CSV table of C-alpha atoms in Angstrom, one decimal:
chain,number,residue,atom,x,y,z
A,37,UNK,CA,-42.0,21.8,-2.4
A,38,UNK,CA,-41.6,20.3,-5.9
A,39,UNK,CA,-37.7,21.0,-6.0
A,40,UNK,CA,-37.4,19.2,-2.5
A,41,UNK,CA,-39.7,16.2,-4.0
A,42,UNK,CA,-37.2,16.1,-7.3
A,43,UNK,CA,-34.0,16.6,-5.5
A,44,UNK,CA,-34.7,13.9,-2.8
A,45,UNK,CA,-36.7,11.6,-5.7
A,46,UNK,CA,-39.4,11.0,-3.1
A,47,UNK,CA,-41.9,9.6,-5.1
A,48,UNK,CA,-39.1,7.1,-6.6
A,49,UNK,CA,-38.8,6.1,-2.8
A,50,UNK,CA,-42.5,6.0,-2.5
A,51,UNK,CA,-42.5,8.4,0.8
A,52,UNK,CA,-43.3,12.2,1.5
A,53,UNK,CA,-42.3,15.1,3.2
A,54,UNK,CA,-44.5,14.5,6.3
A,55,UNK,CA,-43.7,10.8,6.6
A,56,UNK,CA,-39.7,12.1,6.1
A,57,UNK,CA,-40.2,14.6,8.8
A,58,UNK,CA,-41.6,12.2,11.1
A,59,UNK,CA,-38.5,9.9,10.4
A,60,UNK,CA,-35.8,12.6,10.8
A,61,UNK,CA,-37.3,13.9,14.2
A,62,UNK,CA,-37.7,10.0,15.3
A,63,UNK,CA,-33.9,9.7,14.6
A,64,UNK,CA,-33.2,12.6,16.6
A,65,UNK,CA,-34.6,11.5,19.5
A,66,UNK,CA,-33.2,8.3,20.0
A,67,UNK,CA,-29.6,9.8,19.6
A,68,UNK,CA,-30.2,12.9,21.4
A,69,UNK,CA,-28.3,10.9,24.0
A,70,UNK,CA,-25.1,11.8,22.9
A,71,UNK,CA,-25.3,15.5,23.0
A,72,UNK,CA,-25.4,14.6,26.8
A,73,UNK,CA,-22.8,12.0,26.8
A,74,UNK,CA,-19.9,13.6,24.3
A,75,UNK,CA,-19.5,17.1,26.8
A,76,UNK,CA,-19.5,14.1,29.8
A,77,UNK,CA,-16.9,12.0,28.7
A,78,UNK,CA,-14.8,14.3,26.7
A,79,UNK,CA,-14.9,17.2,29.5
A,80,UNK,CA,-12.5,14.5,31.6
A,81,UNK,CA,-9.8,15.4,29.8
A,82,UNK,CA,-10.3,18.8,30.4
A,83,UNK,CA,-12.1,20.0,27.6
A,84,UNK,CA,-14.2,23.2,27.8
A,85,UNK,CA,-18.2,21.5,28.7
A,86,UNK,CA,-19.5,24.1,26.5
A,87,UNK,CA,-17.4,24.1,23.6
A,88,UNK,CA,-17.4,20.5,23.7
A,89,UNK,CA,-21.2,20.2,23.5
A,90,UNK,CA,-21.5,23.1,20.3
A,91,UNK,CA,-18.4,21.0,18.5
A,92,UNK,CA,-21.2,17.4,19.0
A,93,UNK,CA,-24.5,19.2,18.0
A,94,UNK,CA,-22.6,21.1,15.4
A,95,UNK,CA,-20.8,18.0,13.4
A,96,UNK,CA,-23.5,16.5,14.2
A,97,UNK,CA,-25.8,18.7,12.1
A,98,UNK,CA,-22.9,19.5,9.1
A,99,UNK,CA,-22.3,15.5,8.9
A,100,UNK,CA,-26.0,14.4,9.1
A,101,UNK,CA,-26.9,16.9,7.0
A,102,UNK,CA,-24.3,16.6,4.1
A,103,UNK,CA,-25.0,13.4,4.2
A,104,UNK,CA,-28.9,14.0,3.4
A,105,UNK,CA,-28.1,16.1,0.9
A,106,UNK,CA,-25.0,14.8,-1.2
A,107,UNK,CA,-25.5,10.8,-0.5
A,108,UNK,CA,-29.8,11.0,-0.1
A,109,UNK,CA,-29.4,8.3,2.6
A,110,UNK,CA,-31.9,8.8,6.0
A,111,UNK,CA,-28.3,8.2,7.9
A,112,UNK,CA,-27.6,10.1,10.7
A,113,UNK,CA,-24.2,11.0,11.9
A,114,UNK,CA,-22.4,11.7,15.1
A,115,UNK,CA,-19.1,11.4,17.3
A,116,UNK,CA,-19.1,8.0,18.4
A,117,UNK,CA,-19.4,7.0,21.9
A,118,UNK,CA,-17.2,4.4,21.4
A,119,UNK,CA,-14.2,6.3,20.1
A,120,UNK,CA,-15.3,9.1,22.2
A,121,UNK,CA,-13.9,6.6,25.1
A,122,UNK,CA,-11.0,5.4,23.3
A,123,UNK,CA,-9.6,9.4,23.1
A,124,UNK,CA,-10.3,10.2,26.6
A,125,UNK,CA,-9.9,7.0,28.6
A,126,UNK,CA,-7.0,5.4,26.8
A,127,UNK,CA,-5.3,8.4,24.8
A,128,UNK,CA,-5.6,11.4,27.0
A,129,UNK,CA,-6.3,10.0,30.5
A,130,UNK,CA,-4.4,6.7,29.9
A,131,UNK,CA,-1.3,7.6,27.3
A,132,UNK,CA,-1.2,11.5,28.8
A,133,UNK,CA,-1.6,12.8,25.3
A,134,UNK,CA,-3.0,16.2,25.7
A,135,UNK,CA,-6.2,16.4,24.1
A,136,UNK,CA,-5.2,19.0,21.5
A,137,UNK,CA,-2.9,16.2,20.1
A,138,UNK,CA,-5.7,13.6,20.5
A,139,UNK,CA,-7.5,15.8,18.0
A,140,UNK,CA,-4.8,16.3,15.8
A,141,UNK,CA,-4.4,12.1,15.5
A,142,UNK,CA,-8.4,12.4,14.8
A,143,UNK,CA,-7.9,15.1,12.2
A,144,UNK,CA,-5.1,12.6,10.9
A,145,UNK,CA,-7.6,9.4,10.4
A,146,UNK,CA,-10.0,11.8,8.7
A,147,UNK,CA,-7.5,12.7,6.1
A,148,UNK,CA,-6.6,9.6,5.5
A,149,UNK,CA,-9.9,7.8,5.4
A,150,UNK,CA,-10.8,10.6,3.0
A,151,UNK,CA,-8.0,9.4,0.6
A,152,UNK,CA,-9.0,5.5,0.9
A,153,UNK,CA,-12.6,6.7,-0.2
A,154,UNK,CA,-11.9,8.4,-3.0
A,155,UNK,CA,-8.7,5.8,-4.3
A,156,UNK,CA,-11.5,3.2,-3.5
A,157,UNK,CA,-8.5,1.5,-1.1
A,158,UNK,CA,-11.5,1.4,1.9
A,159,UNK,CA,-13.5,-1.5,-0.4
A,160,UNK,CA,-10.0,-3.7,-0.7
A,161,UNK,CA,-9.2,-3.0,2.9
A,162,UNK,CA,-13.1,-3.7,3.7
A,163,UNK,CA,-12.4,-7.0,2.2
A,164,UNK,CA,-9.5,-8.7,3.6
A,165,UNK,CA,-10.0,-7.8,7.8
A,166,UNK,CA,-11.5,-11.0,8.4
A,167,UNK,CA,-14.8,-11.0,9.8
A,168,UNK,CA,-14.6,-12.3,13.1
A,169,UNK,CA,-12.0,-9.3,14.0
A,170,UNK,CA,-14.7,-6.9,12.7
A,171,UNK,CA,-17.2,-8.4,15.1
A,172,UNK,CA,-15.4,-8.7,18.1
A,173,UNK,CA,-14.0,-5.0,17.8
A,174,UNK,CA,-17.6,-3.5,17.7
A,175,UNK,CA,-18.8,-5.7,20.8
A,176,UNK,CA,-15.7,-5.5,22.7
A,177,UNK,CA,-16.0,-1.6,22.4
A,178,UNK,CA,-19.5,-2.6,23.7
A,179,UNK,CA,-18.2,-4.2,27.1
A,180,UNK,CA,-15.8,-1.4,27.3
A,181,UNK,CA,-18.0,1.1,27.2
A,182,UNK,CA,-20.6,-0.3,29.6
A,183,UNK,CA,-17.8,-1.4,31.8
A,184,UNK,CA,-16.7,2.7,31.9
A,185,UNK,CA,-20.4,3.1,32.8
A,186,UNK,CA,-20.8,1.1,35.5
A,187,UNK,CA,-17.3,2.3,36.9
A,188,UNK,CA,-18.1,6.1,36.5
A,189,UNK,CA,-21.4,5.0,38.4
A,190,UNK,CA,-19.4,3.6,41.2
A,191,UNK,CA,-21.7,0.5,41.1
A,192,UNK,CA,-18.0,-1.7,40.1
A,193,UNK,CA,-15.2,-0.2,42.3
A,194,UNK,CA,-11.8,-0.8,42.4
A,195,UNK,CA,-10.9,-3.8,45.0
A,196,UNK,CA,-7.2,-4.9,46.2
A,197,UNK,CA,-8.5,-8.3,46.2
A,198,UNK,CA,-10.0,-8.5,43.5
A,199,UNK,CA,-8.9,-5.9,41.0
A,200,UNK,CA,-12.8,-5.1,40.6
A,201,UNK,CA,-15.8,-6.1,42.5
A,202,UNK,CA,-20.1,-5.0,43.1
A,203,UNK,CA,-20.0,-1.6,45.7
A,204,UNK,CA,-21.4,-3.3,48.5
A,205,UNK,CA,-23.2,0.0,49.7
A,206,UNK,CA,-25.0,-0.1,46.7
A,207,UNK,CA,-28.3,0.3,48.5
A,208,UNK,CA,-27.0,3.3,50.9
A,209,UNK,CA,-26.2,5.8,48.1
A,210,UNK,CA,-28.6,7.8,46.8
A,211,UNK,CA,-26.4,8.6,43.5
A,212,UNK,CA,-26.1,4.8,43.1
A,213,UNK,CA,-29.9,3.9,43.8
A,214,UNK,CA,-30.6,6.9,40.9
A,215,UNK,CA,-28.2,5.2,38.4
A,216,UNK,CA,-30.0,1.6,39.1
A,217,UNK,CA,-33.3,3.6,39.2
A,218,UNK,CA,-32.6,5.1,35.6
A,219,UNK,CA,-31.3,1.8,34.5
A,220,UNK,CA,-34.3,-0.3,35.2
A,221,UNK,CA,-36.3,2.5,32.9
A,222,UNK,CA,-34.3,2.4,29.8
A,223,UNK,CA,-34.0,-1.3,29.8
A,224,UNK,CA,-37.7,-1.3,30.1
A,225,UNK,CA,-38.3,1.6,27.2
A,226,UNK,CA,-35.7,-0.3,25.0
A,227,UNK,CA,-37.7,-3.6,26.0
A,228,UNK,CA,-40.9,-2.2,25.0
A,229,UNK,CA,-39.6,-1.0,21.8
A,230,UNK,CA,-40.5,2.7,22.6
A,231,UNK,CA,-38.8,5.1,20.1
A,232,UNK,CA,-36.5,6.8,21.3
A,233,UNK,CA,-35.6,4.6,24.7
A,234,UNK,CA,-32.0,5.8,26.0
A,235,UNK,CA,-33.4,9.5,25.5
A,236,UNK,CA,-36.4,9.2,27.4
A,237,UNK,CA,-34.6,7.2,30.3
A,238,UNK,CA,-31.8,9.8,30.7
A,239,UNK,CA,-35.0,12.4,30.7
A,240,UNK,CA,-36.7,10.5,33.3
A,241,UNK,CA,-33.7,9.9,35.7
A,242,UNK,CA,-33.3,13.8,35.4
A,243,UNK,CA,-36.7,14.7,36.8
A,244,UNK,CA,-36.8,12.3,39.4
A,245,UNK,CA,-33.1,13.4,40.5
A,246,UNK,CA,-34.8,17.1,40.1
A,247,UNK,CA,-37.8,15.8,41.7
A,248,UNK,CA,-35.4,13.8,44.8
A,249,UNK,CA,-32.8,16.5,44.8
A,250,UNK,CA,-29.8,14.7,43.4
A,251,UNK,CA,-29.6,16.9,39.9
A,252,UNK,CA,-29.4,20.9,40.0
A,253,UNK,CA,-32.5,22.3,38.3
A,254,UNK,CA,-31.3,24.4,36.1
A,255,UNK,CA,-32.6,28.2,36.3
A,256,UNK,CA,-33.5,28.5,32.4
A,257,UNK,CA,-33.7,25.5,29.8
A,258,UNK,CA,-32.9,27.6,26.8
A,259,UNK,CA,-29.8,30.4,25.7
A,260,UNK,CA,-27.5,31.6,23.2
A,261,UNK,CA,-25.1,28.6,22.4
A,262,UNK,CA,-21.6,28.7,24.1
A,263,UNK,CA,-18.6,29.7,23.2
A,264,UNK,CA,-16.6,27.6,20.7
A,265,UNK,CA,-13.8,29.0,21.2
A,266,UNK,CA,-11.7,27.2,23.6
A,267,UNK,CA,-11.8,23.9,21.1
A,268,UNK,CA,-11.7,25.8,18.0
A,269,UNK,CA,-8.8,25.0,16.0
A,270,UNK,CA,-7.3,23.8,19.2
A,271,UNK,CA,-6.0,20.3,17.0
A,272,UNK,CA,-2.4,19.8,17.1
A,273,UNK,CA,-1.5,17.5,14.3
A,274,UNK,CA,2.0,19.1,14.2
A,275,UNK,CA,2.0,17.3,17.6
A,276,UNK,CA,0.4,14.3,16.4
A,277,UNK,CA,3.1,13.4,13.9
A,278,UNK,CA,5.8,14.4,16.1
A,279,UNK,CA,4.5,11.4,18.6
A,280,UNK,CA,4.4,9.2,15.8
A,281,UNK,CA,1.0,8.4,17.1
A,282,UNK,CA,0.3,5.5,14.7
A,283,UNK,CA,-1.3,3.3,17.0
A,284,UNK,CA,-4.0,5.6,17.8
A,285,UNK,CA,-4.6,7.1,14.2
A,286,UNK,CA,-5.2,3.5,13.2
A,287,UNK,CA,-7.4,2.6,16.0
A,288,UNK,CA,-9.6,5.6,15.3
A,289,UNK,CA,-9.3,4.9,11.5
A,290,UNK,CA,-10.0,1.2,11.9
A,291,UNK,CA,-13.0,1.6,14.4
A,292,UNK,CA,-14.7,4.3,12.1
A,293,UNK,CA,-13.6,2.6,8.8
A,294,UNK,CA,-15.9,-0.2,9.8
A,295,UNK,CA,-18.4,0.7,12.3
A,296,UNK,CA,-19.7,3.0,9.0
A,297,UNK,CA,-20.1,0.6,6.6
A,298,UNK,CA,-21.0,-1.8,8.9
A,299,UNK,CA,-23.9,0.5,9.7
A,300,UNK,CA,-24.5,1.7,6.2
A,301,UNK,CA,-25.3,-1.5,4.9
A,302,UNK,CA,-27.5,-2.5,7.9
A,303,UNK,CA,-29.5,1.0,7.5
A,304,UNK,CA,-28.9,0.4,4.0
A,305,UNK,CA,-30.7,-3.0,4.0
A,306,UNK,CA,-33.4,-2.3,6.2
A,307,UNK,CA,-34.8,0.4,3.9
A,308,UNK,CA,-34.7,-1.5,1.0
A,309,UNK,CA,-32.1,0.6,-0.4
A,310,UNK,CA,-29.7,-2.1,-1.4
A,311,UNK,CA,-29.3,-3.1,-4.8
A,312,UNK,CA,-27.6,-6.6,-6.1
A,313,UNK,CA,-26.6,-6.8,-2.4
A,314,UNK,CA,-24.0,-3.6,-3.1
A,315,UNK,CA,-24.9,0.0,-1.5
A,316,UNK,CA,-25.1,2.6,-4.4
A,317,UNK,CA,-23.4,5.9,-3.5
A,318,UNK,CA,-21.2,4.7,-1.1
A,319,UNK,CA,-18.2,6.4,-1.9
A,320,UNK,CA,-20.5,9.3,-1.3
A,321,UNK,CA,-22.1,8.2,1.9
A,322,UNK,CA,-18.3,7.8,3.3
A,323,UNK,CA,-16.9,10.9,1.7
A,324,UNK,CA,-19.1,12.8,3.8
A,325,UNK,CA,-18.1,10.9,6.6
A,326,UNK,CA,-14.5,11.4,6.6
A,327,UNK,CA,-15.3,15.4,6.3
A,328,UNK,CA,-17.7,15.5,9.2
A,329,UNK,CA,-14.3,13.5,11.3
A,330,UNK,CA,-12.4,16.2,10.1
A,331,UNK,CA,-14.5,19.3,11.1
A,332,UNK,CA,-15.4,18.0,13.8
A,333,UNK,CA,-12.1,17.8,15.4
A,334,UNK,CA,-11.4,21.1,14.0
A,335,UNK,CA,-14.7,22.2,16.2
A,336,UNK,CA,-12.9,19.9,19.0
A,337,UNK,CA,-14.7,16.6,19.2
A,338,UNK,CA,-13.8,12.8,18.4
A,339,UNK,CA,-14.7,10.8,15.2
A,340,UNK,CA,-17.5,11.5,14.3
A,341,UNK,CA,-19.6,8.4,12.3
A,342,UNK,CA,-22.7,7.1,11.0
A,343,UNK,CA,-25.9,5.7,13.6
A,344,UNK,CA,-27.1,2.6,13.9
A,345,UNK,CA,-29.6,4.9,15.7
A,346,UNK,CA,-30.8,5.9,12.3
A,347,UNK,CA,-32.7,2.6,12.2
A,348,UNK,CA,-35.8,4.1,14.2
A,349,UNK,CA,-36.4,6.7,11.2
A,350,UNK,CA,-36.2,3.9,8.9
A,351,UNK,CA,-38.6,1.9,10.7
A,352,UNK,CA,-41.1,5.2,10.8
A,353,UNK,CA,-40.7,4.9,7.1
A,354,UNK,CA,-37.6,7.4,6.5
A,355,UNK,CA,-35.8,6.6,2.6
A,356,UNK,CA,-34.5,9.5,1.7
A,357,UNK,CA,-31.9,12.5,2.4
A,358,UNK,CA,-34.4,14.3,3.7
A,359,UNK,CA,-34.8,12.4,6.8
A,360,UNK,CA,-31.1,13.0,7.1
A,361,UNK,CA,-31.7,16.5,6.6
A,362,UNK,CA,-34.4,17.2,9.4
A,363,UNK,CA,-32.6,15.6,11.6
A,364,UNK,CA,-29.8,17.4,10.9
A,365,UNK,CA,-32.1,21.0,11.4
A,366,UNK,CA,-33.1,19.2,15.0
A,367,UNK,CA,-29.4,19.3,16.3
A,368,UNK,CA,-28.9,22.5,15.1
A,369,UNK,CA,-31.8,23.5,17.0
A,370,UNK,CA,-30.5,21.3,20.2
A,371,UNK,CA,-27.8,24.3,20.2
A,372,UNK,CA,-30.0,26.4,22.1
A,373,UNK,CA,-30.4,24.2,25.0
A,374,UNK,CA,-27.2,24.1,26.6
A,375,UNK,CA,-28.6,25.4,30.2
A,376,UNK,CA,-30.3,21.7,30.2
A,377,UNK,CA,-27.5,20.1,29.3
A,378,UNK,CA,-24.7,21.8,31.9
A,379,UNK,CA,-27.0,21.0,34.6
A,380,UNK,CA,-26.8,16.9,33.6
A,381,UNK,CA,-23.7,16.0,32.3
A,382,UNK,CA,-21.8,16.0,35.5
A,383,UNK,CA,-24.4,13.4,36.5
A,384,UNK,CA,-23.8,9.8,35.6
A,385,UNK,CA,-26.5,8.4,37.0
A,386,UNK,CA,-28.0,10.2,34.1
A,387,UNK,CA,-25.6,9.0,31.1
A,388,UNK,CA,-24.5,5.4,32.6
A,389,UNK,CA,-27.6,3.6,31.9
A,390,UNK,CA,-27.3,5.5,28.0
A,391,UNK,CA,-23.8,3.9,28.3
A,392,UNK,CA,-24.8,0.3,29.5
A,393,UNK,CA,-27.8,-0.2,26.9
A,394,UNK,CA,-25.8,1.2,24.0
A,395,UNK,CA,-22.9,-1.6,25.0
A,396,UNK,CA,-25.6,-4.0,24.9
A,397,UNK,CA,-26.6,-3.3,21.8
A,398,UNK,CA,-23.1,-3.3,20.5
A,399,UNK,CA,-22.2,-6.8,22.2
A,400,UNK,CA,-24.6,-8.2,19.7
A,401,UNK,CA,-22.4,-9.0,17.5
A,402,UNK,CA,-20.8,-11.6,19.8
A,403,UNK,CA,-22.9,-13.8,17.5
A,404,UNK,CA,-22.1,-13.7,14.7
A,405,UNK,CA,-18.3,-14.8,15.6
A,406,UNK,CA,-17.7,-18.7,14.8
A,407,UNK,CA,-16.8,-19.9,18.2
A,408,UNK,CA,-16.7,-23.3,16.8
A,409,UNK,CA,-13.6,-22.5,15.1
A,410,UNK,CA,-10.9,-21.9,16.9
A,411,UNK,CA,-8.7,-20.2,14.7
A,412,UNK,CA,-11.7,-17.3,14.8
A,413,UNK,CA,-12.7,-17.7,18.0
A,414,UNK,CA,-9.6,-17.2,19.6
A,415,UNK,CA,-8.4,-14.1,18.5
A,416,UNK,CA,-11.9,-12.8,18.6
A,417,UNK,CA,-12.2,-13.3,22.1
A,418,UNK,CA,-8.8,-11.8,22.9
A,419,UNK,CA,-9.6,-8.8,21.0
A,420,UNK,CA,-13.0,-8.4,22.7
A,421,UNK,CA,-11.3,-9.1,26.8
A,422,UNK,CA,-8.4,-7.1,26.5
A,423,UNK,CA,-10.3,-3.7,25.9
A,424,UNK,CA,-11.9,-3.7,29.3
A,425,UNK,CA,-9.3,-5.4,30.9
A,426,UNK,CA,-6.6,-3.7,29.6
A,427,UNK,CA,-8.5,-0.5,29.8
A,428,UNK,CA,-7.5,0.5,25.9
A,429,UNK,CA,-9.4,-0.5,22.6
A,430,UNK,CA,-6.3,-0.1,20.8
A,431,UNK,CA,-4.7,-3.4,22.8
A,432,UNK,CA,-8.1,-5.2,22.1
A,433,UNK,CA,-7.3,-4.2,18.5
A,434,UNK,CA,-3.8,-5.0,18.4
A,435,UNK,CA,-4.1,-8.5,20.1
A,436,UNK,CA,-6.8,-9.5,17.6
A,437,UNK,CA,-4.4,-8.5,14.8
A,438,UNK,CA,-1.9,-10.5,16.6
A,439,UNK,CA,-3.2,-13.1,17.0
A,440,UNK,CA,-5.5,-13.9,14.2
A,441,UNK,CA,-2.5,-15.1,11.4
A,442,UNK,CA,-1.0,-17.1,14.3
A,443,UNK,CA,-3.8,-19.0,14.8
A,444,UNK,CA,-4.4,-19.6,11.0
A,445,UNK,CA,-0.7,-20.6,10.7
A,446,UNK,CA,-1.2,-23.1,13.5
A,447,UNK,CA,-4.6,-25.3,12.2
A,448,UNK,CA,-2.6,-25.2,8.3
A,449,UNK,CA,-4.7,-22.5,6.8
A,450,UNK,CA,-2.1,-19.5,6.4
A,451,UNK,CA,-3.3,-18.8,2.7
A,452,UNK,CA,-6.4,-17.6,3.7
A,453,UNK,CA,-5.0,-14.8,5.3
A,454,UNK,CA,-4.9,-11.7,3.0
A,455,UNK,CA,-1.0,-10.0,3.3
A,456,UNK,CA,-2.5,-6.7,4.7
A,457,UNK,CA,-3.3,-8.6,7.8
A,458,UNK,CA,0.0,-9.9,8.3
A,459,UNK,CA,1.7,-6.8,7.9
A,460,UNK,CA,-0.2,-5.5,10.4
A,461,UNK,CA,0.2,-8.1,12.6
A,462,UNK,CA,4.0,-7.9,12.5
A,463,UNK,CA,3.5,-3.6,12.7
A,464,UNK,CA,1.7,-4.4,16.3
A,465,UNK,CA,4.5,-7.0,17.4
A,466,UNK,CA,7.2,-4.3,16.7
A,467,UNK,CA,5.1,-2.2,18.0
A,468,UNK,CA,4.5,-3.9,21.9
A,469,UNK,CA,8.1,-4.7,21.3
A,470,UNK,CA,9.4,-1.3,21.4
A,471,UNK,CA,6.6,1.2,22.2
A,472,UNK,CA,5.7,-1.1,25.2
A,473,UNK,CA,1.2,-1.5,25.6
A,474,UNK,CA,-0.7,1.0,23.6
């Protein structure tokens, strides 16, 4: 007990091992959500549901736990749900890249986010995205993902007339009525601050769909994790380069590069942890990032990234690795319920609402955008419309760096964009020009 105090520096942090505890299971819970969502969303593409849901929980566990123990942040990491819907609406089911290449482009952006961390290129990079295009990436992601929700929910349908439009036998489908049912819940947990929200709702929607006859009960709730095998080492990067896949290696690059430190430093600030405004051991904190991305699309899952989740240990008072580490030893754990989970993830009345509130959240940052300025605002709100729209949050991404030195050019202010951006912008133009819409 004295080596984990040392090691960890708990008393430094003024916290202890029960009050870490505490903060590492909290964490767990509110992102448990995911170990239900990833096996949904990625087993459209037609990857195995079982391998699929041992590749989460087990990058998961290696990520959140190397993080614990190398950087001693109380960071939680995952695949994220929003790239998790960038590979397999937009590259698998929307380009046709078979998922075994989609894995090899995510094997790809680990690499190479592994080499800006350790040349210290991610702080310049960091630095010279504007903003504005940083915010309007995370919340259009947001929309998109609550608009994949809602659709996979059949509560927006497809309409000749209107492209989209509100199911008008919402009230005569059982299916539907569960979804709104389950939605009304979490938005009331997350409302009431209840640790833990988005798990609790998808847990209560189950039963009643048990309790109503809608979701399968399953015969057992615990077993011997699945087989691995059929998304082990299933990445084909060969394949990857051969497609000259740029498009999507940035996209999954760009999302990660600053959805993590966005998240770092807001974990980061919340505990106190920050120091002259800068976030000691970063370059740790993101190295084990960019090997969690790797492994886990050598397990055979998307991106995988810090939390925001990882908030709710904080707030029970988490500060150190530790916290990282237990909740790390809970996914790990979560192996041994797959029986729960096969029985639910084919049930989206189950992970929409977990979809809806976790767009919510990530609209938020709709604020901080200066819509006053219309140099900002413009590209910002381009980026953020054409993911849903266009069904892809590469475009979004693209039109935003498009965009953005246009504008600046127009209202005189040309110098204050940073020559990465432009070259980036001109790389997307080429890009529509000859490769057509991402």
């Amino acid at each position: 007990m004295l080596k984990i105090h040392r090691y960890f520096r708990l008393q430094e942090y003024q916290t202890n091992v029960k009050t870490e505890v505490l903060a590492g299971v909290t964490t767990f819970f509110t992102m448990a959500y995911i170990l239900l969502v990833s096996p949904s969303m990625l087993g459209k593409t037609g990857m195995d549901l079982g391998a699929v849901f041992v590749a989460t929980a087990l990058s998961a566990a290696i990520g959140t736990f190397l993080m614990g123990v190398i950087a001693n942040y109380p960071i939680a990491l995952a695949p994220g749900l929003g790239l998790i819907a960038y590979f397999t609406f937009t590259v698998v089911l929307g380009m046709k890249v078979p998922w075994q290449t989609a894995l090899g482009a995510v094997f790809i952006s680990g690499i190479i986010f592994f080499v800006l961390t350790v040349t210290k290129i991610r702080e310049l990079i960091i630095n010279v995205i504007p903003p504005g295009l940083k915010y309007a990436v995370s919340a259009g992601i947001g929309i998109f993902i609550a608009f994949i929700g809602l659709k996979n929910a059949n509560i927006i349908i497809a309409s000749e007339s209107t492209y989209v439009a509100f199911n008008p036998q919402l009230t005569e489908t059982p299916d539907i009525l569960l979804t709104i049912f389950g939605l009304f819940v979490t938005v009331v947990l997350m409302v009431r601050k209840i640790k833990g929200a988005i798990f609790l709702g998808m847990l209560i929607t189950a039963v009643t769909g048990m309790l109503t006859g809608q979701v399968h009960v399953p015969t057992h709730f615990f077993d011997f994790p699945p087989s691995i095998a059929p998304t082990f080492m299933k990445l084909d990067v060969t394949g990857a380069l051969e497609l000259g896949l740029f498009t999507i290696v940035f996209a999954f690059l760009f999302v990660d590069l600053f959805d993590n430190a966005g998240t770092l430093i807001g974990v980061a600030s919340q505990a106190g942890l920050l120091k002259n405004n800068k976030l000691p051991r970063a370059g740790r904190a993101l190295f084990t990032d960019s090997i969690a991305t790797m492994m886990g699309a050598v397990f055979g899952t998307s991106t995988v990234t810090s939390y925001i989740e990882s908030s709710a240990g904080v707030a029970t008072g988490g500060r150190t690795g530790l916290t990282s580490v237990v909740t790390a030893l809970c996914f790990a754990v979560a192996l041994f319920f797959f029986p729960l989970v096969e029985s639910l993830a084919s049930v989206s009345a189950i992970t929409t609402p977990a979809l809806v509130v976790v767009g919510v959240l990530m609209a938020g940052n709709l604020k901080k955008i200066e819509w006053e300025n219309l140099s900002e605002a413009i590209p910002a709100f381009m980026t953020v419309i054409f993911m849903p729209l266009s069904f892809s949050i590469a475009t979004g991404i693209a039109a935003g760096f498009v965009l953005y030195p246009v504008c600046k050019l127009a209202a005189g202010k040309g110098k204050e964009v940073h020559p990465v951006v432009y070259i980036l912008g001109v790389i997307f133009v080429l890009r529509f020009a000859f490769l057509g819409a991402i």
